[in-house]
mmCIF file of C-alpha atoms in Angstrom:
data_model
loop_
_atom_site.group_PDB
_atom_site.id
_atom_site.type_symbol
_atom_site.label_atom_id
_atom_site.label_comp_id
_atom_site.label_asym_id
_atom_site.label_seq_id
_atom_site.Cartn_x
_atom_site.Cartn_y
_atom_site.Cartn_z
ATOM 1 C CA MET O 142 -13.882 86.703 -73.213
ATOM 2 C CA VAL O 143 -11.120 87.905 -76.103
ATOM 3 C CA ALA O 144 -9.007 87.784 -73.521
ATOM 4 C CA ALA O 145 -10.086 84.339 -71.907
ATOM 5 C CA ILE O 146 -9.686 82.280 -74.981
ATOM 6 C CA SER O 147 -6.379 84.421 -76.318
ATOM 7 C CA THR O 148 -5.007 82.660 -72.944
ATOM 8 C CA LEU O 149 -6.709 79.237 -73.569
ATOM 9 C CA SER O 150 -4.052 79.790 -76.828
ATOM 10 C CA ASP O 151 -1.166 80.923 -75.262
ATOM 11 C CA TRP O 152 -2.195 76.895 -72.830
ATOM 12 C CA ALA O 153 -3.195 75.275 -75.086
ATOM 13 C CA ILE O 154 -0.217 73.648 -76.625
ATOM 14 C CA PRO O 155 2.344 73.802 -73.299
ATOM 15 C CA ALA O 156 -0.811 71.685 -71.832
ATOM 16 C CA LEU O 157 -1.092 69.154 -74.278
ATOM 17 C CA ILE O 158 3.029 69.174 -74.840
ATOM 18 C CA PHE O 159 2.726 67.803 -70.773
ATOM 19 C CA PHE O 160 -0.447 66.332 -70.540
ATOM 20 C CA ILE O 161 -0.770 63.756 -73.810
ATOM 21 C CA PRO O 162 3.082 62.048 -72.312
ATOM 22 C CA VAL O 163 2.267 62.357 -68.960
ATOM 23 C CA TYR O 164 -1.510 60.364 -69.245
ATOM 24 C CA ALA O 165 0.479 57.613 -71.194
ATOM 25 C CA PHE O 166 2.545 57.074 -68.581
ATOM 26 C CA LEU O 167 0.732 56.209 -66.369
ATOM 27 C CA ARG O 168 -0.959 53.946 -68.378
ATOM 28 C CA ARG O 169 2.502 52.453 -68.750
ATOM 29 C CA VAL O 170 2.781 53.180 -72.628
ATOM 30 C CA GLY O 171 6.672 53.419 -73.687
ATOM 31 C CA VAL O 172 6.102 57.277 -74.337
ATOM 32 C CA TYR O 173 9.394 57.939 -76.124
ATOM 33 C CA GLU O 174 9.686 55.343 -78.196
ATOM 34 C CA SER O 175 5.657 55.589 -79.436
ATOM 35 C CA PHE O 176 6.894 59.218 -79.765
ATOM 36 C CA VAL O 177 9.593 58.071 -82.334
ATOM 37 C CA ALA O 178 7.679 55.630 -84.193
ATOM 38 C CA GLY O 179 5.153 58.479 -84.966
ATOM 39 C CA ALA O 180 7.578 61.268 -85.759
ATOM 40 C CA GLN O 181 8.936 58.882 -88.225
ATOM 41 C CA GLU O 182 5.961 59.292 -90.816
ATOM 42 C CA GLY O 183 6.490 63.433 -90.610
ATOM 43 C CA PHE O 184 9.327 63.370 -93.119
ATOM 44 C CA THR O 185 7.273 60.534 -95.641
ATOM 45 C CA THR O 186 4.263 63.134 -95.533
ATOM 46 C CA ALA O 187 6.164 66.766 -95.706
ATOM 47 C CA VAL O 188 8.065 64.810 -98.629
ATOM 48 C CA LYS O 189 4.993 63.905 -100.556
ATOM 49 C CA ILE O 190 3.189 66.940 -100.401
ATOM 50 C CA ILE O 191 6.053 68.968 -102.445
ATOM 51 C CA PRO O 192 5.098 67.509 -106.128
ATOM 52 C CA PHE O 193 1.561 69.216 -104.946
ATOM 53 C CA LEU O 194 2.543 72.093 -103.885
ATOM 54 C CA VAL O 195 4.821 73.166 -106.568
ATOM 55 C CA GLY O 196 2.200 72.835 -108.973
ATOM 56 C CA MET O 197 -0.128 74.873 -107.382
ATOM 57 C CA LEU O 198 2.375 77.346 -106.274
ATOM 58 C CA VAL O 199 3.769 77.794 -109.585
ATOM 59 C CA ALA O 200 0.376 78.815 -111.253
ATOM 60 C CA ILE O 201 -0.803 81.201 -108.672
ATOM 61 C CA GLY O 202 3.023 82.810 -108.828
ATOM 62 C CA VAL O 203 2.236 83.292 -112.467
ATOM 63 C CA PHE O 204 -1.278 84.149 -111.613
ATOM 64 C CA ARG O 205 -0.473 87.037 -109.881
ATOM 65 C CA ALA O 206 3.101 88.454 -111.560
ATOM 66 C CA SER O 207 2.082 88.432 -114.701
ATOM 67 C CA GLY O 208 -0.715 91.281 -113.797
ATOM 68 C CA ALA O 209 -3.770 88.613 -114.770
ATOM 69 C CA MET O 210 -5.259 88.931 -111.897
ATOM 70 C CA GLN O 211 -5.721 92.775 -111.984
ATOM 71 C CA VAL O 212 -7.725 92.499 -115.329
ATOM 72 C CA PHE O 213 -9.516 89.221 -113.680
ATOM 73 C CA ALA O 214 -10.426 91.527 -110.674
ATOM 74 C CA ALA O 215 -11.859 94.592 -113.610
ATOM 75 C CA TRP O 216 -13.690 92.159 -115.387
ATOM 76 C CA LEU O 217 -15.512 90.163 -111.934
ATOM 77 C CA ASN O 218 -16.207 93.973 -110.264
ATOM 78 C CA PRO O 219 -19.920 94.450 -112.186
ATOM 79 C CA LEU O 220 -20.627 91.314 -110.981
ATOM 80 C CA ILE O 221 -19.924 91.681 -106.837
ATOM 81 C CA GLN O 222 -20.618 95.959 -106.953
ATOM 82 C CA PRO O 223 -24.176 94.817 -106.108
ATOM 83 C CA LEU O 224 -22.770 93.376 -102.597
ATOM 84 C CA GLY O 225 -21.652 96.575 -101.524
ATOM 85 C CA LEU O 226 -18.135 95.416 -101.153
ATOM 86 C CA PRO O 227 -15.743 98.095 -102.631
ATOM 87 C CA ALA O 228 -13.981 97.467 -105.536
ATOM 88 C CA GLU O 229 -10.450 98.088 -103.305
ATOM 89 C CA LEU O 230 -11.330 94.543 -102.157
ATOM 90 C CA LEU O 231 -11.737 92.469 -104.948
ATOM 91 C CA PRO O 232 -7.845 91.525 -105.489
ATOM 92 C CA LEU O 233 -8.045 90.711 -101.444
ATOM 93 C CA ALA O 234 -11.187 88.502 -102.451
ATOM 94 C CA ILE O 235 -9.820 86.700 -105.475
ATOM 95 C CA MET O 236 -6.465 85.939 -103.290
ATOM 96 C CA ARG O 237 -7.919 84.496 -100.164
ATOM 97 C CA PRO O 238 -7.951 81.279 -101.234
ATOM 98 C CA LEU O 239 -5.359 81.327 -103.665
ATOM 99 C CA SER O 240 -2.524 81.900 -100.988
ATOM 100 C CA GLY O 241 -2.390 82.930 -97.660
ATOM 101 C CA GLY O 242 0.759 84.837 -97.853
ATOM 102 C CA GLY O 243 -0.607 86.433 -100.948
ATOM 103 C CA ALA O 244 -3.629 87.379 -99.377
ATOM 104 C CA LEU O 245 -2.033 88.737 -95.529
ATOM 105 C CA GLY O 246 0.411 90.994 -97.618
ATOM 106 C CA ILE O 247 -3.066 92.770 -99.417
ATOM 107 C CA THR O 248 -4.767 92.702 -96.012
ATOM 108 C CA ALA O 249 -1.578 93.966 -94.325
ATOM 109 C CA ALA O 250 -1.336 97.112 -97.194
ATOM 110 C CA LEU O 251 -5.348 97.778 -97.342
ATOM 111 C CA ILE O 252 -5.095 98.438 -93.356
ATOM 112 C CA ASN O 253 -2.021 100.419 -93.863
ATOM 113 C CA THR O 254 -3.219 102.770 -96.676
ATOM 114 C CA TYR O 255 -7.056 102.855 -95.737
ATOM 115 C CA GLY O 256 -6.340 102.645 -91.861
ATOM 116 C CA PRO O 257 -7.248 100.069 -89.362
ATOM 117 C CA ASP O 258 -10.389 101.670 -88.217
ATOM 118 C CA SER O 259 -11.611 102.112 -91.989
ATOM 119 C CA LEU O 260 -14.666 100.423 -93.877
ATOM 120 C CA VAL O 261 -12.097 98.746 -95.648
ATOM 121 C CA GLY O 262 -9.530 98.125 -92.690
ATOM 122 C CA ARG O 263 -12.241 96.141 -91.173
ATOM 123 C CA LEU O 264 -13.741 94.859 -93.858
ATOM 124 C CA ALA O 265 -10.009 93.487 -94.877
ATOM 125 C CA SER O 266 -9.355 92.197 -91.506
ATOM 126 C CA VAL O 267 -12.971 90.551 -91.163
ATOM 127 C CA MET O 268 -12.333 88.412 -94.841
ATOM 128 C CA GLN O 269 -8.534 87.680 -93.521
ATOM 129 C CA GLY O 270 -9.774 86.097 -90.495
ATOM 130 C CA SER O 271 -13.309 83.971 -91.908
ATOM 131 C CA THR O 272 -12.332 81.939 -95.000
ATOM 132 C CA ASP O 273 -9.342 80.117 -95.282
ATOM 133 C CA THR O 274 -6.745 79.256 -98.324
ATOM 134 C CA THR O 275 -8.902 76.981 -99.436
ATOM 135 C CA PHE O 276 -6.434 75.816 -102.701
ATOM 136 C CA TYR O 277 -3.199 75.594 -100.540
ATOM 137 C CA VAL O 278 -5.496 73.157 -97.727
ATOM 138 C CA LEU O 279 -7.101 70.862 -100.767
ATOM 139 C CA THR O 280 -3.277 70.669 -102.198
ATOM 140 C CA VAL O 281 -2.032 69.696 -99.451
ATOM 141 C CA TYR O 282 -3.964 67.694 -98.372
ATOM 142 C CA PHE O 283 -4.661 65.221 -101.163
ATOM 143 C CA GLY O 284 -1.305 65.556 -101.938
ATOM 144 C CA SER O 285 -0.530 64.032 -98.681
ATOM 145 C CA VAL O 286 -1.849 60.908 -99.837
ATOM 146 C CA GLY O 287 -1.881 60.837 -103.567
ATOM 147 C CA ILE O 288 -4.983 61.893 -104.467
ATOM 148 C CA ARG O 289 -5.546 63.821 -107.953
ATOM 149 C CA LYS O 290 -9.383 63.654 -108.895
ATOM 150 C CA TYR O 291 -10.940 65.898 -105.800
ATOM 151 C CA ARG O 292 -14.742 65.820 -107.566
ATOM 152 C CA TYR O 293 -16.637 67.747 -105.534
ATOM 153 C CA ALA O 294 -14.279 68.974 -102.866
ATOM 154 C CA LEU O 295 -12.872 72.396 -104.783
ATOM 155 C CA LEU O 296 -16.998 73.135 -105.313
ATOM 156 C CA LEU O 297 -17.873 72.950 -101.736
ATOM 157 C CA GLY O 298 -14.741 74.315 -100.284
ATOM 158 C CA LEU O 299 -15.294 77.401 -102.946
ATOM 159 C CA THR O 300 -18.949 77.510 -102.388
ATOM 160 C CA ALA O 301 -18.321 77.667 -98.088
ATOM 161 C CA ASP O 302 -15.798 80.432 -99.326
ATOM 162 C CA ILE O 303 -18.691 82.396 -101.516
ATOM 163 C CA VAL O 304 -21.484 82.450 -98.433
ATOM 164 C CA GLY O 305 -18.097 83.445 -96.019
ATOM 165 C CA LEU O 306 -17.185 86.693 -98.269
ATOM 166 C CA VAL O 307 -21.015 87.592 -99.168
ATOM 167 C CA ALA O 308 -21.618 87.335 -94.575
ATOM 168 C CA SER O 309 -17.750 89.141 -94.056
ATOM 169 C CA VAL O 310 -19.514 92.642 -96.137
ATOM 170 C CA LEU O 311 -22.819 91.843 -94.123
ATOM 171 C CA PHE O 312 -21.938 91.876 -91.074
ATOM 172 C CA THR O 313 -19.277 93.792 -91.198
ATOM 173 C CA ASN O 314 -21.246 97.203 -92.354
ATOM 174 C CA TRP O 315 -24.001 95.391 -89.894
ATOM 175 C CA TYR O 316 -22.055 95.727 -87.200
ATOM 176 C CA PHE O 317 -20.242 98.790 -87.258
ATOM 177 C CA GLY O 318 -23.268 101.061 -88.712
ATOM 178 C CA ARG O 319 -25.478 100.144 -85.608
ATOM 179 C CA MET N 188 -12.866 70.879 -111.863
ATOM 180 C CA VAL N 189 -9.464 71.223 -110.506
ATOM 181 C CA ASN N 190 -7.291 70.394 -113.954
ATOM 182 C CA LEU N 191 -9.258 73.381 -116.061
ATOM 183 C CA ILE N 192 -8.632 76.371 -113.022
ATOM 184 C CA TRP N 193 -4.883 75.160 -112.543
ATOM 185 C CA LEU N 194 -4.686 75.589 -116.461
ATOM 186 C CA LEU N 195 -6.845 78.713 -116.907
ATOM 187 C CA LEU N 196 -4.453 80.221 -113.895
ATOM 188 C CA LEU N 197 -1.400 78.912 -115.996
ATOM 189 C CA ALA N 198 -2.922 80.177 -119.153
ATOM 190 C CA GLY N 199 -4.357 83.470 -118.127
ATOM 191 C CA GLY N 200 -1.033 84.345 -116.575
ATOM 192 C CA GLY N 201 0.532 83.845 -119.916
ATOM 193 C CA VAL N 202 -1.678 85.233 -122.004
ATOM 194 C CA ALA N 203 -1.791 88.614 -119.279
ATOM 195 C CA ALA N 204 1.935 89.045 -119.290
ATOM 196 C CA VAL N 205 2.597 88.720 -122.774
ATOM 197 C CA ILE N 206 -0.487 91.501 -123.556
ATOM 198 C CA ASN N 207 1.449 93.392 -120.344
ATOM 199 C CA GLY N 208 4.873 93.059 -121.972
ATOM 200 C CA ASN N 209 6.460 91.942 -118.953
ATOM 201 C CA VAL N 210 6.979 88.072 -120.304
ATOM 202 C CA ALA N 211 10.433 88.061 -117.844
ATOM 203 C CA VAL N 212 8.191 88.595 -114.734
ATOM 204 C CA VAL N 213 6.959 85.130 -115.701
ATOM 205 C CA THR N 214 10.100 82.927 -114.979
ATOM 206 C CA GLN N 215 11.116 84.808 -112.127
ATOM 207 C CA ALA N 216 7.819 83.848 -110.316
ATOM 208 C CA ALA N 217 7.211 80.353 -111.478
ATOM 209 C CA PHE N 218 11.072 79.680 -110.281
ATOM 210 C CA THR N 219 10.492 81.181 -106.833
ATOM 211 C CA ALA N 220 7.150 79.484 -106.458
ATOM 212 C CA ALA N 221 8.658 75.672 -106.674
ATOM 213 C CA THR N 222 11.462 77.157 -104.180
ATOM 214 C CA ASP N 223 9.297 77.982 -102.006
ATOM 215 C CA ALA N 224 6.969 74.939 -102.323
ATOM 216 C CA VAL N 225 10.107 72.888 -101.478
ATOM 217 C CA GLN N 226 11.004 75.450 -98.460
ATOM 218 C CA ILE N 227 7.519 75.365 -97.307
ATOM 219 C CA ALA N 228 7.246 71.619 -97.115
ATOM 220 C CA PHE N 229 10.573 71.101 -95.162
ATOM 221 C CA GLU N 230 9.231 73.516 -92.303
ATOM 222 C CA LEU N 231 7.013 71.535 -92.201
ATOM 223 C CA VAL N 232 8.782 68.161 -91.091
ATOM 224 C CA GLY N 233 9.909 69.403 -87.959
ATOM 225 C CA LEU N 234 6.516 70.036 -86.924
ATOM 226 C CA MET N 235 4.701 67.478 -88.548
ATOM 227 C CA ALA N 236 7.649 65.097 -86.455
ATOM 228 C CA LEU N 237 6.128 66.218 -83.488
ATOM 229 C CA TRP N 238 3.038 66.487 -83.153
ATOM 230 C CA LEU N 239 2.978 62.878 -85.090
ATOM 231 C CA GLY N 240 4.838 61.485 -82.445
ATOM 232 C CA LEU N 241 2.479 63.611 -79.610
ATOM 233 C CA LEU N 242 -0.624 61.859 -81.313
ATOM 234 C CA LYS N 243 0.791 58.461 -81.526
ATOM 235 C CA ILE N 244 1.460 58.802 -77.783
ATOM 236 C CA ALA N 245 -2.150 59.912 -77.053
ATOM 237 C CA GLU N 246 -3.306 57.207 -79.765
ATOM 238 C CA ASP N 247 -0.812 54.568 -77.290
ATOM 239 C CA ALA N 248 -2.738 55.373 -74.314
ATOM 240 C CA GLY N 249 -6.315 55.690 -75.348
ATOM 241 C CA LEU N 250 -6.797 58.859 -75.727
ATOM 242 C CA VAL N 251 -7.465 59.386 -79.390
ATOM 243 C CA ALA N 252 -9.640 56.259 -78.879
ATOM 244 C CA LEU N 253 -11.662 57.670 -75.612
ATOM 245 C CA LEU N 254 -12.512 61.711 -78.053
ATOM 246 C CA ALA N 255 -13.938 59.812 -81.212
ATOM 247 C CA ARG N 256 -16.336 57.965 -78.254
ATOM 248 C CA ALA N 257 -17.347 61.825 -77.011
ATOM 249 C CA VAL N 258 -18.342 63.257 -80.275
ATOM 250 C CA HIS N 259 -19.563 59.981 -81.950
ATOM 251 C CA PRO N 260 -23.180 61.493 -81.959
ATOM 252 C CA LEU N 261 -21.851 64.378 -83.927
ATOM 253 C CA MET N 262 -19.551 62.609 -86.116
ATOM 254 C CA ARG N 263 -21.722 60.160 -86.512
ATOM 255 C CA ARG N 264 -23.981 62.294 -88.677
ATOM 256 C CA LEU N 265 -21.545 64.633 -90.725
ATOM 257 C CA PHE N 266 -18.959 61.485 -91.136
ATOM 258 C CA PRO N 267 -21.810 58.446 -92.058
ATOM 259 C CA SER N 268 -19.174 56.426 -93.936
ATOM 260 C CA ILE N 269 -16.422 56.324 -91.058
ATOM 261 C CA PRO N 270 -17.204 53.253 -88.275
ATOM 262 C CA ARG N 271 -16.770 54.066 -85.118
ATOM 263 C CA HIS N 272 -13.830 54.111 -82.763
ATOM 264 C CA HIS N 273 -11.992 54.435 -86.526
ATOM 265 C CA PRO N 274 -7.810 56.890 -85.673
ATOM 266 C CA ALA N 275 -10.242 59.485 -87.918
ATOM 267 C CA LEU N 276 -12.500 60.253 -85.891
ATOM 268 C CA GLY N 277 -9.932 61.556 -83.255
ATOM 269 C CA ALA N 278 -7.722 62.819 -85.518
ATOM 270 C CA ILE N 279 -10.803 64.776 -87.264
ATOM 271 C CA LEU N 280 -11.413 66.411 -84.431
ATOM 272 C CA MET N 281 -7.825 67.284 -82.911
ATOM 273 C CA ASN N 282 -7.480 69.152 -86.167
ATOM 274 C CA LEU N 283 -10.701 71.120 -85.687
ATOM 275 C CA THR N 284 -9.948 71.938 -82.042
ATOM 276 C CA ALA N 285 -6.210 72.986 -82.884
ATOM 277 C CA SER N 286 -7.793 75.449 -85.910
ATOM 278 C CA LEU N 287 -10.441 76.287 -83.065
ATOM 279 C CA LEU N 288 -7.726 77.527 -80.972
ATOM 280 C CA GLY N 289 -5.687 79.243 -83.731
ATOM 281 C CA LEU N 290 -3.420 76.762 -83.254
ATOM 282 C CA GLY N 291 -2.475 76.445 -87.297
ATOM 283 C CA ASN N 292 0.973 75.107 -86.968
ATOM 284 C CA ALA N 293 -0.580 72.009 -85.035
ATOM 285 C CA ALA N 294 -3.458 71.884 -87.121
ATOM 286 C CA THR N 295 -1.746 70.889 -90.552
ATOM 287 C CA PRO N 296 -0.187 67.570 -88.810
ATOM 288 C CA PHE N 297 -3.684 66.338 -87.476
ATOM 289 C CA GLY N 298 -5.350 67.261 -90.718
ATOM 290 C CA LEU N 299 -2.614 65.517 -92.665
ATOM 291 C CA LYS N 300 -2.959 62.147 -90.008
ATOM 292 C CA ALA N 301 -6.830 62.037 -90.691
ATOM 293 C CA MET N 302 -6.194 62.328 -94.174
ATOM 294 C CA GLN N 303 -3.687 59.217 -93.885
ATOM 295 C CA GLU N 304 -6.508 57.486 -91.980
ATOM 296 C CA MET N 305 -9.642 58.282 -94.349
ATOM 297 C CA GLN N 306 -7.523 57.362 -97.523
ATOM 298 C CA ARG N 307 -7.312 54.003 -95.279
ATOM 299 C CA LEU N 308 -11.099 53.491 -95.432
ATOM 300 C CA ASN N 309 -11.380 55.019 -99.183
ATOM 301 C CA PRO N 310 -12.304 52.213 -101.861
ATOM 302 C CA ASN N 311 -10.880 54.370 -105.224
ATOM 303 C CA PRO N 312 -7.599 55.577 -103.818
ATOM 304 C CA ASP N 313 -7.104 58.029 -106.475
ATOM 305 C CA GLU N 314 -10.642 59.841 -105.893
ATOM 306 C CA ALA N 315 -11.417 61.736 -103.079
ATOM 307 C CA SER N 316 -13.682 59.483 -100.702
ATOM 308 C CA GLU N 317 -17.323 61.797 -99.489
ATOM 309 C CA ALA N 318 -15.765 61.850 -95.861
ATOM 310 C CA MET N 319 -12.867 63.989 -96.886
ATOM 311 C CA CYS N 320 -14.922 66.425 -99.081
ATOM 312 C CA THR N 321 -16.547 66.664 -95.304
ATOM 313 C CA PHE N 322 -13.686 66.880 -93.289
ATOM 314 C CA LEU N 323 -12.211 69.736 -95.993
ATOM 315 C CA ALA N 324 -15.480 71.619 -95.671
ATOM 316 C CA LEU N 325 -15.039 71.934 -92.269
ATOM 317 C CA ASN N 326 -11.628 72.341 -92.339
ATOM 318 C CA THR N 327 -11.438 75.395 -94.789
ATOM 319 C CA SER N 328 -14.051 77.355 -93.106
ATOM 320 C CA CYS N 329 -13.996 77.103 -89.740
ATOM 321 C CA ILE N 330 -14.252 78.860 -87.131
ATOM 322 C CA THR N 331 -10.913 80.480 -86.051
ATOM 323 C CA LEU N 332 -11.835 82.098 -82.390
ATOM 324 C CA ILE N 333 -8.824 84.452 -82.395
ATOM 325 C CA PRO N 334 -7.672 85.857 -85.758
ATOM 326 C CA ALA N 335 -4.647 86.776 -84.005
ATOM 327 C CA THR N 336 -3.024 87.804 -86.779
ATOM 328 C CA VAL N 337 -5.260 90.332 -88.034
ATOM 329 C CA ILE N 338 -5.091 91.824 -84.827
ATOM 330 C CA GLY N 339 -1.716 92.222 -84.506
ATOM 331 C CA LEU N 340 -1.830 94.266 -87.815
ATOM 332 C CA ARG N 341 -4.462 95.951 -86.487
ATOM 333 C CA ALA N 342 -3.052 96.762 -83.765
ATOM 334 C CA ALA N 343 0.787 97.794 -85.331
ATOM 335 C CA ALA N 344 -1.487 100.022 -87.428
ATOM 336 C CA GLY N 345 -2.798 101.842 -84.265
ATOM 337 C CA SER N 346 -6.466 101.002 -84.546
ATOM 338 C CA VAL N 347 -8.282 102.149 -81.649
ATOM 339 C CA ASN N 348 -9.904 99.015 -80.940
ATOM 340 C CA PRO N 349 -7.886 96.114 -82.262
ATOM 341 C CA ALA N 350 -10.006 93.228 -81.628
ATOM 342 C CA GLU N 351 -13.605 95.050 -82.827
ATOM 343 C CA ILE N 352 -13.285 92.873 -85.371
ATOM 344 C CA VAL N 353 -14.296 89.015 -83.257
ATOM 345 C CA GLY N 354 -17.079 89.797 -83.154
ATOM 346 C CA PRO N 355 -17.673 90.237 -87.277
ATOM 347 C CA THR N 356 -15.577 87.535 -87.984
ATOM 348 C CA ILE N 357 -17.478 85.084 -85.812
ATOM 349 C CA LEU N 358 -20.445 85.675 -87.026
ATOM 350 C CA ALA N 359 -19.597 85.669 -91.015
ATOM 351 C CA THR N 360 -16.808 82.464 -90.666
ATOM 352 C CA THR N 361 -20.239 80.489 -88.743
ATOM 353 C CA CYS N 362 -22.431 81.028 -91.781
ATOM 354 C CA GLY N 363 -19.218 80.075 -93.895
ATOM 355 C CA THR N 364 -19.784 76.746 -92.023
ATOM 356 C CA VAL N 365 -22.798 76.236 -92.095
ATOM 357 C CA ALA N 366 -23.494 76.937 -95.662
ATOM 358 C CA ALA N 367 -20.762 74.038 -96.307
ATOM 359 C CA ILE N 368 -22.738 71.738 -94.068
ATOM 360 C CA ILE N 369 -25.398 72.114 -96.339
ATOM 361 C CA ALA N 370 -23.530 72.020 -99.691
ATOM 362 C CA ASP N 371 -22.334 69.095 -98.560
ATOM 363 C CA GLN N 372 -25.534 67.101 -98.023
ATOM 364 C CA PHE N 373 -26.696 68.378 -101.395
ATOM 365 C CA LEU N 374 -23.650 67.534 -103.485
ATOM 366 C CA ARG N 375 -23.245 64.359 -101.900
ATOM 367 C CA ARG N 376 -26.552 62.952 -103.038
ATOM 368 C CA TYR N 377 -26.189 64.480 -106.396
ATOM 369 C CA TYR N 378 -23.180 62.546 -107.033
ATOM 370 C CA ARG N 379 -24.189 59.374 -105.379
ATOM 371 C CA TRP N 380 -27.568 60.075 -107.911
ATOM 372 C CA ARG N 381 -24.604 60.530 -110.852
ATOM 373 C CA GLY N 382 -22.469 57.939 -109.542
#
């Protein structure tokens, strides 16, 4: 099953790059002209997100480097304990929605320190894989169309993250505790 | 909410830096992050161009409309404000499929295209529309069938079975997605009622 899906992942991009232009050519589309017309938008979209990305990454960078994150984790710890989340994983839980690179760094450190087949290592792996960098995604996606008022999007994203986090703890304990 | 969180990150960081006595670190972190942001954006340029180019070919060939029609019954419930056959639906679908397969670098360009299409339907271009909120909730909670990076990390650390976390990961992420869909329905109604 895993091998089949991973083969599908490997083949997906080459298949798209082959199939789309060939199909379009058969439908008499000027394939190269279409490609260039579409590709033109790539630059403007990427440039448009810069101010949003700078604002968000600077705030997250300052929060991490100053040590505020550890203080926040210490405050949050009593609230998180009843969920059965080991304290070592709290920094990862906080970092996961903020920064993909930061979270991956913490996950790698936890896996290497506690071992990949320990409870902490397994939990870190599941948490890393089961939620996304909500802040980063919102920043980039809304930034690309110039939207500054997120309405309930952030609340919604964080709700999904928290449910995903709690579910990670429960399912990991259940799956490896059987 | 985003204003408050942004301020708390910065102000909390400032206070913590003073207490910990490492004020200089803040300068360093802020400058590094600002430079990183531009680098990330520029790394996106090439991939954006590639995928938006391919997407345009697919649109011109009628492939995107075909795809949109195929998933219409599901999309109509999740995105009632997007008209049938609208290109936004095709882009949303391509984005979700790409994230499902773990093709992160293809997912972002499709997702940004979807945002542009939804922005055309947005009555208040300053504010997130309902369709955008639904899309981002699905996007950030979306299932990845194979978390390849994590499996790689575990293999490198000498795990007996690096892929054993796939099962619980899929279960946990499904819970997150279901919660997102339910919460979206509630929040959408609440915000409509509140005006």
